[in-house]
Coordinates of C-alpha atoms in Angstrom, one line a residue:
M1 CA -16.6 36.2 27.7
N2 CA -17.8 33.6 24.4
K3 CA -18.5 30.2 24.7
G4 CA -16.0 28.6 22.4
L5 CA -13.6 30.6 24.6
I6 CA -14.9 29.0 28.1
Q7 CA -14.6 25.7 26.9
N8 CA -10.6 26.2 25.2
I9 CA -9.9 27.6 28.6
V10 CA -11.3 24.5 30.4
I11 CA -9.4 22.4 28.4
V12 CA -6.5 24.1 29.2
V13 CA -6.7 24.1 32.7
L14 CA -8.0 19.7 32.5
L15 CA -4.6 19.4 30.8
A16 CA -2.3 20.9 32.8
T17 CA -4.0 19.1 35.6
S18 CA -3.3 15.9 34.2
L19 CA 0.5 16.9 33.3
L20 CA 0.9 17.7 37.1
L21 CA -0.9 14.2 38.4
I22 CA 1.5 12.6 35.1
S23 CA 4.7 14.2 36.9
I24 CA 3.6 12.8 40.4
R25 CA 2.5 9.4 39.1
F26 CA 5.9 9.3 37.1
E27 CA 8.1 9.4 40.0
L28 CA 6.3 6.6 42.1
F29 CA 6.4 4.4 39.1
V30 CA 8.3 2.8 36.5
A31 CA 6.3 3.1 33.0
S32 CA 7.4 0.8 30.2
G33 CA 6.2 -0.2 26.8
S34 CA 5.9 2.7 23.9
A35 CA 5.2 2.8 20.2
G36 CA 7.9 -0.1 18.5
A37 CA 10.4 -1.7 20.3
V38 CA 14.3 -1.0 19.8
T39 CA 13.8 -4.6 17.8
S40 CA 11.5 -6.8 17.0
E41 CA 11.0 -10.1 17.9
N42 CA 8.4 -11.2 15.7
K43 CA 9.0 -10.6 12.4
T44 CA 6.3 -13.1 10.5
A45 CA 4.4 -9.8 10.1
L46 CA 7.1 -8.6 7.2
R47 CA 6.1 -11.7 4.5
Y48 CA 2.7 -10.2 4.2
S49 CA 3.5 -6.5 4.8
V50 CA 4.6 -6.4 0.6
M51 CA 1.9 -7.5 -1.9
P52 CA 1.4 -6.9 -5.4
G53 CA -1.6 -5.0 -6.3
S54 CA -2.7 -8.3 -8.7
I55 CA -1.4 -11.7 -9.6
T56 CA -1.7 -12.5 -13.6
L57 CA -1.6 -15.7 -14.7
R58 CA -0.3 -15.9 -18.8
L59 CA -1.4 -19.2 -20.3
G60 CA -0.9 -18.2 -23.7
P61 CA -2.1 -16.0 -25.8
E62 CA -5.7 -14.4 -25.3
N63 CA -5.3 -16.8 -22.3
A64 CA -5.0 -14.5 -19.1
V65 CA -6.5 -14.5 -15.6
K66 CA -5.8 -11.6 -13.3
I67 CA -6.6 -12.5 -9.4
V68 CA -7.2 -9.7 -7.3
D69 CA -5.7 -11.5 -4.0
K70 CA -8.6 -10.8 -1.3
S71 CA -6.8 -12.4 1.6
G72 CA -3.1 -12.9 0.5
F73 CA -3.2 -16.4 0.1
Y74 CA -2.3 -16.8 -3.2
Y75 CA 1.1 -14.4 -3.1
M76 CA 2.0 -16.2 -0.1
E77 CA 2.7 -19.4 -2.0
I78 CA 4.2 -17.1 -4.4
S79 CA 6.1 -15.4 -2.0
R80 CA 8.4 -18.3 -0.6
V81 CA 9.3 -19.4 -4.2
L82 CA 10.4 -15.6 -4.9
E83 CA 12.3 -16.1 -1.8
E84 CA 14.1 -19.3 -2.5
S85 CA 14.9 -18.1 -6.2
I86 CA 16.5 -14.6 -5.3
G87 CA 18.0 -16.4 -2.3
S88 CA 19.7 -18.3 -4.6
R89 CA 20.8 -16.3 -7.4
T90 CA 24.0 -16.7 -8.8
E91 CA 23.7 -13.5 -11.6
T92 CA 21.8 -10.5 -12.5
L93 CA 21.4 -9.1 -15.8
P94 CA 20.2 -6.2 -18.0
I95 CA 18.3 -7.4 -21.1
T96 CA 16.2 -5.6 -23.7
A97 CA 12.7 -4.7 -23.4
S98 CA 12.0 -7.2 -26.7
D99 CA 13.8 -10.0 -24.5
Y100 CA 11.4 -9.6 -21.6
R101 CA 8.3 -9.6 -24.1
T102 CA 9.4 -12.6 -25.6
K103 CA 9.7 -14.6 -22.0
K104 CA 6.3 -13.7 -20.8
E105 CA 4.7 -15.3 -24.0
S106 CA 5.5 -18.3 -22.1
K107 CA 3.3 -19.8 -19.1
G108 CA 4.4 -17.9 -16.4
I109 CA 3.2 -15.5 -13.3
Q110 CA 3.4 -12.3 -13.7
L111 CA 3.3 -9.7 -10.4
N112 CA 2.1 -6.3 -10.6
F113 CA 3.5 -3.3 -8.2
D114 CA 1.5 -0.3 -8.8
P115 CA 3.3 2.0 -7.7
A116 CA 6.1 0.5 -8.3
I117 CA 8.2 -0.8 -4.9
D118 CA 11.1 0.0 -3.8
H119 CA 13.6 -3.0 -4.1
R120 CA 14.7 -3.0 -0.1
L121 CA 11.2 -3.5 0.7
L122 CA 10.7 -6.4 -1.4
Y123 CA 13.8 -8.2 0.2
G124 CA 13.4 -6.8 3.6
S125 CA 9.4 -8.8 3.4
L126 CA 11.0 -11.9 2.2
F127 CA 14.2 -11.9 4.8
L128 CA 16.6 -11.6 2.6
E129 CA 19.8 -9.5 3.0
D130 CA 20.1 -5.6 1.9
G131 CA 21.1 -5.4 -1.7
S132 CA 20.1 -8.8 -2.6
L133 CA 18.3 -7.8 -6.0
G134 CA 21.3 -5.4 -6.7
S135 CA 21.4 -1.5 -7.2
F136 CA 18.2 -0.6 -8.8
D137 CA 15.6 1.1 -7.2
K138 CA 11.5 0.5 -7.9
I139 CA 10.6 -2.8 -9.5
K140 CA 7.3 -2.4 -11.8
E141 CA 6.7 -6.3 -12.1
I142 CA 8.4 -9.1 -11.6
W143 CA 8.3 -12.4 -14.2
I144 CA 8.0 -16.2 -12.6
P145 CA 8.1 -18.5 -15.4
Q146 CA 6.0 -22.0 -14.6
G147 CA 8.2 -24.4 -17.5
Y148 CA 12.3 -24.8 -17.7
D149 CA 13.4 -21.4 -17.2
T150 CA 15.0 -21.1 -13.8
S151 CA 15.6 -17.6 -14.1
I152 CA 13.0 -14.9 -12.7
Y153 CA 12.2 -11.5 -14.6
L154 CA 12.4 -8.1 -13.4
A155 CA 10.5 -4.7 -15.1
V156 CA 12.0 -2.1 -13.4
D157 CA 10.6 0.9 -15.5
E158 CA 9.2 1.4 -19.1
A159 CA 12.7 0.4 -20.1
T160 CA 15.0 -2.0 -17.9
Y161 CA 14.8 -5.0 -17.5
Y162 CA 16.6 -7.6 -15.1
E163 CA 17.1 -11.3 -15.5
I164 CA 17.6 -13.1 -12.0
K165 CA 19.6 -16.4 -12.8
N166 CA 19.1 -18.9 -10.3
P167 CA 19.8 -22.4 -10.8
K168 CA 16.4 -24.0 -9.7
L169 CA 12.8 -24.3 -11.0
N170 CA 11.0 -21.7 -9.9
T171 CA 7.2 -23.9 -9.6
V172 CA 4.4 -22.9 -7.6
S173 CA 3.0 -26.0 -6.3
G174 CA -0.8 -24.5 -6.4
F175 CA -0.1 -22.4 -10.5
G176 CA -2.5 -25.8 -11.9
N177 CA -5.2 -24.6 -9.6
F178 CA -5.0 -21.3 -9.8
D179 CA -6.7 -20.9 -13.6
A180 CA -9.6 -22.6 -11.7
L181 CA -10.9 -19.8 -9.9
N182 CA -14.1 -17.9 -10.8
N183 CA -11.8 -14.6 -12.5
K184 CA -12.5 -13.2 -15.3
K185 CA -10.0 -13.1 -18.1
Y186 CA -8.4 -10.5 -19.2
Y187 CA -6.7 -9.4 -22.6
S188 CA -3.9 -7.3 -23.6
I189 CA -4.8 -3.9 -25.6
S190 CA -2.8 -4.9 -28.2
E191 CA -5.1 -8.2 -28.5
R192 CA -8.0 -6.1 -28.4
F193 CA -6.6 -3.4 -30.6
P194 CA -4.2 -5.0 -32.8
N195 CA -4.5 -2.6 -35.8
L196 CA -3.8 0.7 -33.4
T197 CA -1.2 -1.0 -31.2
D198 CA 1.2 -3.4 -29.3
N199 CA 0.7 -2.3 -26.1
D200 CA 0.8 -5.1 -23.2
V201 CA -1.4 -4.1 -20.8
L202 CA -3.7 -6.0 -19.7
I203 CA -7.8 -4.8 -19.7
S204 CA -11.2 -6.7 -19.5
D205 CA -14.4 -6.3 -21.2
E206 CA -16.2 -5.3 -18.0
A207 CA -15.4 -3.7 -14.9
R208 CA -17.4 -4.7 -11.8
L209 CA -16.5 -3.9 -8.1
P210 CA -18.4 -2.4 -5.1
S211 CA -17.9 1.1 -3.4
F212 CA -18.5 1.0 0.1
V213 CA -19.9 3.8 2.8
T214 CA -17.6 3.6 5.8
Q215 CA -17.5 5.3 9.3
A216 CA -14.5 6.2 11.6
M217 CA -12.9 3.9 14.3
V218 CA -14.0 5.6 17.0
E219 CA -15.6 3.5 19.2
E220 CA -14.1 3.6 22.6
E221 CA -12.6 -0.3 21.9
D222 CA -11.0 1.4 18.7
I223 CA -9.7 4.0 20.9
E224 CA -8.0 2.1 23.3
R225 CA -6.6 -0.1 21.0
I226 CA -5.2 3.0 19.2
L227 CA -3.7 4.4 22.3
R228 CA -2.2 1.6 23.7
A229 CA -0.6 0.6 20.5
L230 CA 0.6 3.7 20.3
L231 CA 2.1 4.5 24.2
G232 CA 2.2 0.8 25.3
S233 CA 1.6 0.8 29.3
K234 CA 2.4 4.7 29.4
Y235 CA -0.9 5.0 28.4
D236 CA -1.9 4.3 31.9
F237 CA 0.2 7.4 33.0
S238 CA -1.0 9.6 30.7
G239 CA -3.4 12.3 30.8
R240 CA -6.7 12.5 28.3
V241 CA -9.2 15.3 27.4
S242 CA -11.6 16.0 24.4
D243 CA -10.9 18.6 22.4
I244 CA -13.3 20.9 21.3
D245 CA -14.1 19.6 17.8
G246 CA -14.3 16.3 19.3
S247 CA -10.9 14.7 19.2
T248 CA -9.2 12.5 21.9
V249 CA -5.7 13.8 23.3
V250 CA -3.8 12.4 25.2
S251 CA -0.1 13.4 26.3
Y252 CA 2.5 11.9 28.4
D253 CA 5.7 12.7 30.0
Y254 CA 4.7 16.9 29.5
G255 CA 3.9 17.1 26.3
R256 CA 7.0 14.7 24.7
E257 CA 4.2 12.6 23.2
I258 CA 0.9 13.8 22.0
V259 CA -1.8 11.5 20.5
K260 CA -4.9 13.1 18.5
I261 CA -7.6 10.9 17.3
T262 CA -10.3 12.9 15.4
P263 CA -14.0 12.3 14.9
E264 CA -13.4 11.4 11.2
G265 CA -10.7 8.7 12.7
K266 CA -7.7 10.4 11.3
V267 CA -4.7 9.8 13.6
F268 CA -1.9 11.8 14.9
Y269 CA 1.1 10.9 17.0
Y270 CA 4.2 12.6 18.0
N271 CA 7.1 11.6 20.0
K272 CA 10.3 13.9 20.5
S273 CA 11.7 12.0 23.6
V274 CA 13.0 9.4 21.2
G275 CA 15.1 11.4 20.0
L276 CA 17.6 11.1 23.5
Q277 CA 17.8 7.5 22.8
R278 CA 20.4 7.1 20.4
Q279 CA 20.3 3.6 18.9
R280 CA 21.9 1.6 16.2
M281 CA 18.7 0.0 13.8
S282 CA 19.0 -2.2 10.7
F283 CA 16.3 -1.3 7.9
T284 CA 14.4 -5.1 8.0
D285 CA 13.9 -3.5 12.2
A286 CA 12.5 -0.5 11.4
M287 CA 10.4 -2.2 8.9
S288 CA 9.2 -4.9 11.4
I289 CA 8.6 -2.0 14.1
A290 CA 6.0 -0.1 11.5
T291 CA 4.4 -3.1 10.4
E292 CA 3.3 -4.3 13.5
L293 CA 2.4 -1.0 15.0
V294 CA -0.2 -0.5 11.6
S295 CA -1.1 -4.0 12.4
E296 CA -2.2 -3.2 16.5
I297 CA -3.8 -0.2 15.0
G298 CA -6.1 -1.4 12.6
S299 CA -8.8 -3.6 13.0
E300 CA -8.4 -7.3 13.0
Q301 CA -9.3 -8.3 9.6
E302 CA -7.2 -5.7 8.1
I303 CA -4.4 -5.7 5.7
Y304 CA -2.4 -3.1 5.2
V305 CA 0.8 -3.1 2.8
I306 CA 3.8 -0.9 3.0
E307 CA 4.2 0.8 -0.4
G308 CA 7.3 3.2 0.0
V309 CA 10.3 4.2 1.9
E310 CA 12.5 7.1 2.5
E311 CA 15.6 7.5 4.6
V312 CA 15.2 10.3 7.1
Q313 CA 18.5 12.1 8.8
D314 CA 17.9 13.8 12.4
G315 CA 21.8 14.8 13.5
D316 CA 23.8 11.0 13.7
S317 CA 20.6 9.7 13.4
L318 CA 19.1 7.6 10.8
G319 CA 15.7 7.0 10.4
Y320 CA 13.2 5.9 8.1
R321 CA 9.5 6.5 7.2
F322 CA 7.4 4.1 5.5
S323 CA 4.2 5.0 3.7
F324 CA 1.3 2.1 4.0
S325 CA -2.0 1.3 2.3
K326 CA -5.2 -0.5 2.9
R327 CA -6.5 -3.4 0.9
I328 CA -10.1 -3.8 0.5
D329 CA -10.5 -7.9 -0.9
G330 CA -6.9 -6.9 -2.5
V331 CA -8.1 -4.0 -4.0
R332 CA -5.4 -0.4 -2.8
V333 CA -7.4 2.3 -1.0
S334 CA -5.3 6.1 -1.4
L335 CA -6.2 9.8 -1.9
K336 CA -7.3 10.9 -5.4
T337 CA -3.8 12.1 -5.0
D338 CA -2.6 8.8 -5.7
E339 CA -0.9 9.0 -2.2
P340 CA -0.8 6.5 0.9
V341 CA -3.0 7.6 4.1
I342 CA -0.6 6.3 6.7
R343 CA 3.1 7.4 7.0
V344 CA 5.4 6.1 10.4
L345 CA 9.0 7.7 10.9
V346 CA 10.8 5.3 13.1
M347 CA 14.0 6.7 14.1
N348 CA 16.1 5.1 16.5
G349 CA 14.2 1.9 16.7
R350 CA 11.5 3.4 17.8
V351 CA 8.4 5.7 16.1
T352 CA 9.1 9.0 16.1
A353 CA 5.5 10.0 14.5
F354 CA 3.0 8.7 13.0
E355 CA -0.4 10.1 10.7
G356 CA -3.2 7.9 9.4
L357 CA -6.7 7.4 8.2
F358 CA -8.6 4.1 10.7
R359 CA -12.1 3.8 8.7
K360 CA -14.2 0.4 7.9
A361 CA -16.7 -0.5 5.5
V362 CA -20.3 -0.8 6.5
V363 CA -22.5 -0.7 4.1
E364 CA -21.2 -1.8 0.4
V365 CA -22.8 -0.6 -2.9
D366 CA -23.2 -1.6 -6.4
N367 CA -21.2 -0.6 -9.0
N368 CA -21.7 -2.0 -12.8
L369 CA -19.8 -0.6 -15.8
S370 CA -20.5 -3.2 -18.7
F371 CA -22.8 -1.8 -21.3
G372 CA -22.1 -4.8 -24.2
E373 CA -18.2 -2.5 -25.2
N374 CA -14.7 -2.9 -23.6
A375 CA -15.2 -0.9 -20.1
V376 CA -11.4 0.5 -20.6
L377 CA -12.7 1.7 -24.2
L378 CA -15.5 3.4 -22.9
I379 CA -13.9 5.0 -19.9
L380 CA -11.5 6.4 -22.6
E381 CA -13.8 7.7 -24.9
K382 CA -15.5 9.1 -22.7
N383 CA -13.2 11.4 -20.9
Y384 CA -10.9 11.3 -24.6
D385 CA -10.3 15.5 -24.2
Y386 CA -10.0 15.5 -20.9
I387 CA -7.5 13.2 -20.7
Q388 CA -5.3 15.0 -24.1
E389 CA -5.5 17.7 -21.9
R390 CA -3.3 16.4 -18.6
E391 CA -1.2 14.3 -21.0
P392 CA -1.2 15.2 -25.0
F393 CA -1.3 13.0 -27.2
G394 CA -1.1 12.6 -31.3
G395 CA -4.5 10.3 -31.7
T396 CA -6.1 7.2 -30.6
S397 CA -3.2 5.1 -31.1
E398 CA -0.5 6.8 -29.5
L399 CA -3.4 7.3 -26.2
L400 CA -3.5 3.1 -26.2
D401 CA 0.1 3.4 -27.0
N402 CA 1.0 5.9 -23.7
I403 CA -1.3 3.3 -21.0
R404 CA 1.7 1.9 -18.5
S405 CA -1.2 0.4 -16.2
V406 CA -4.9 -0.1 -15.4
E407 CA -5.8 -1.3 -12.2
Y408 CA -9.1 -1.4 -9.7
A409 CA -8.9 1.3 -7.0
Y410 CA -10.5 2.8 -4.0
I411 CA -10.3 6.4 -3.5
Y412 CA -12.0 8.2 -0.9
S413 CA -14.8 10.5 -1.3
P414 CA -14.9 13.9 0.5
E415 CA -16.8 12.2 3.3
Y416 CA -14.4 9.5 3.4
N417 CA -15.8 6.8 1.5
Y418 CA -14.4 4.2 -0.4
I419 CA -15.4 4.9 -4.3
A420 CA -15.1 1.8 -6.8
S421 CA -12.2 3.1 -9.7
Y422 CA -10.1 2.3 -12.7
R423 CA -6.5 3.8 -11.8
M424 CA -4.4 4.5 -15.3
V425 CA -1.5 5.7 -15.8
I426 CA -1.0 7.3 -19.0
G427 CA 2.1 8.9 -19.7
D428 CA 3.6 10.2 -16.7
T429 CA -0.3 10.4 -14.9
T430 CA -2.1 8.9 -12.8
F431 CA -5.7 9.2 -13.6
F432 CA -9.0 7.6 -11.5
F433 CA -12.1 6.6 -13.1
K434 CA -15.5 5.9 -11.6
I435 CA -16.6 2.2 -12.3
E436 CA -20.4 3.8 -11.0
D437 CA -20.7 6.2 -14.2
A438 CA -16.9 6.2 -16.3
E439 CA -17.0 10.0 -14.7
V440 CA -12.9 11.1 -13.9
I441 CA -12.3 12.0 -10.4
T442 CA -10.6 15.3 -10.0

């Protein structure tokens, strides 16, 4: 009999034995606690659960500063003004792209959501009622004037814009000090290449962002924290074994709840007992439950934000699957497919399923893409043919017209390290380019 088969048999026997012990102990004790709760008393985490990818201060022609909000401090100030403005709205009106562009010529704050954010997530994080912003879907950009214009403005996509009328000024108290920060200037593509395009997307002359070597959160204290976040006090009555690949596997209640943590830092949780307990649940409660769980599993200093939500119907139960991404010094981390790596399904007031990748940065690697020319132009020139294959264009002018956004990003390498990149949406395609050498990530 080969060694691998013997190891598998031993694991099965250990798991069966642990399940028998669980059943005995379960009859003697009443276990409480689980992944999430029917209602969440503490919703303060919601305000931190949705943040823009970057914040732009526009102070006039050729005078824009982009803030990568490392701690979320600046958005916290802005979000309070945003909450009050939306909460006291008097009317929501569609406006033209030209009108929206004109509004942005004044002094103001631009919140950039890339990927675009579901409006339900925004009003949930601002403690506003469902439907506060209307019936439209995704929000790509929010413009908050810092003059005498009392409205705020939303960009939903490349052709749909709204004005949210509001009787009060939207003044952010710290706005006057924001532009004194040590942040480099940005220019619109039209300001850099006026003879080729009128594209309003902001770019910088240089690209500087460190990469990181990472390690998985699989130390014993990490595993203990993750298991208790998912199972609560039920962890004390569960069976735990080590799989042949080095994973930690924990089972509770005859396998109705199972957790697996791999050596790479991947976490999987499945709870099929929740379906037996029908509970009414609001969107905000579901959002709060998911947010608190991700915060408990991640390390203390890390920031996770919700990027997406989808409704999940199971019989007469309605649930929500939330997608989270991690931020490193304010910069989004994703797979090279542009997908976030954490998903939480909340059904009947509890977490039904969870999957995620949890790693921490341990070694910083400097990167520099500055050769006396515009970094974005260098990237486009170097990858001109590849971009045209994926997103055909007629010439350089059309290529510049088709750029929808340019933001810093981190991508997981095959070894799960963080690769510093520029994320560009060109036409309908999202590209990632390494800052180290301007090469495209395929």
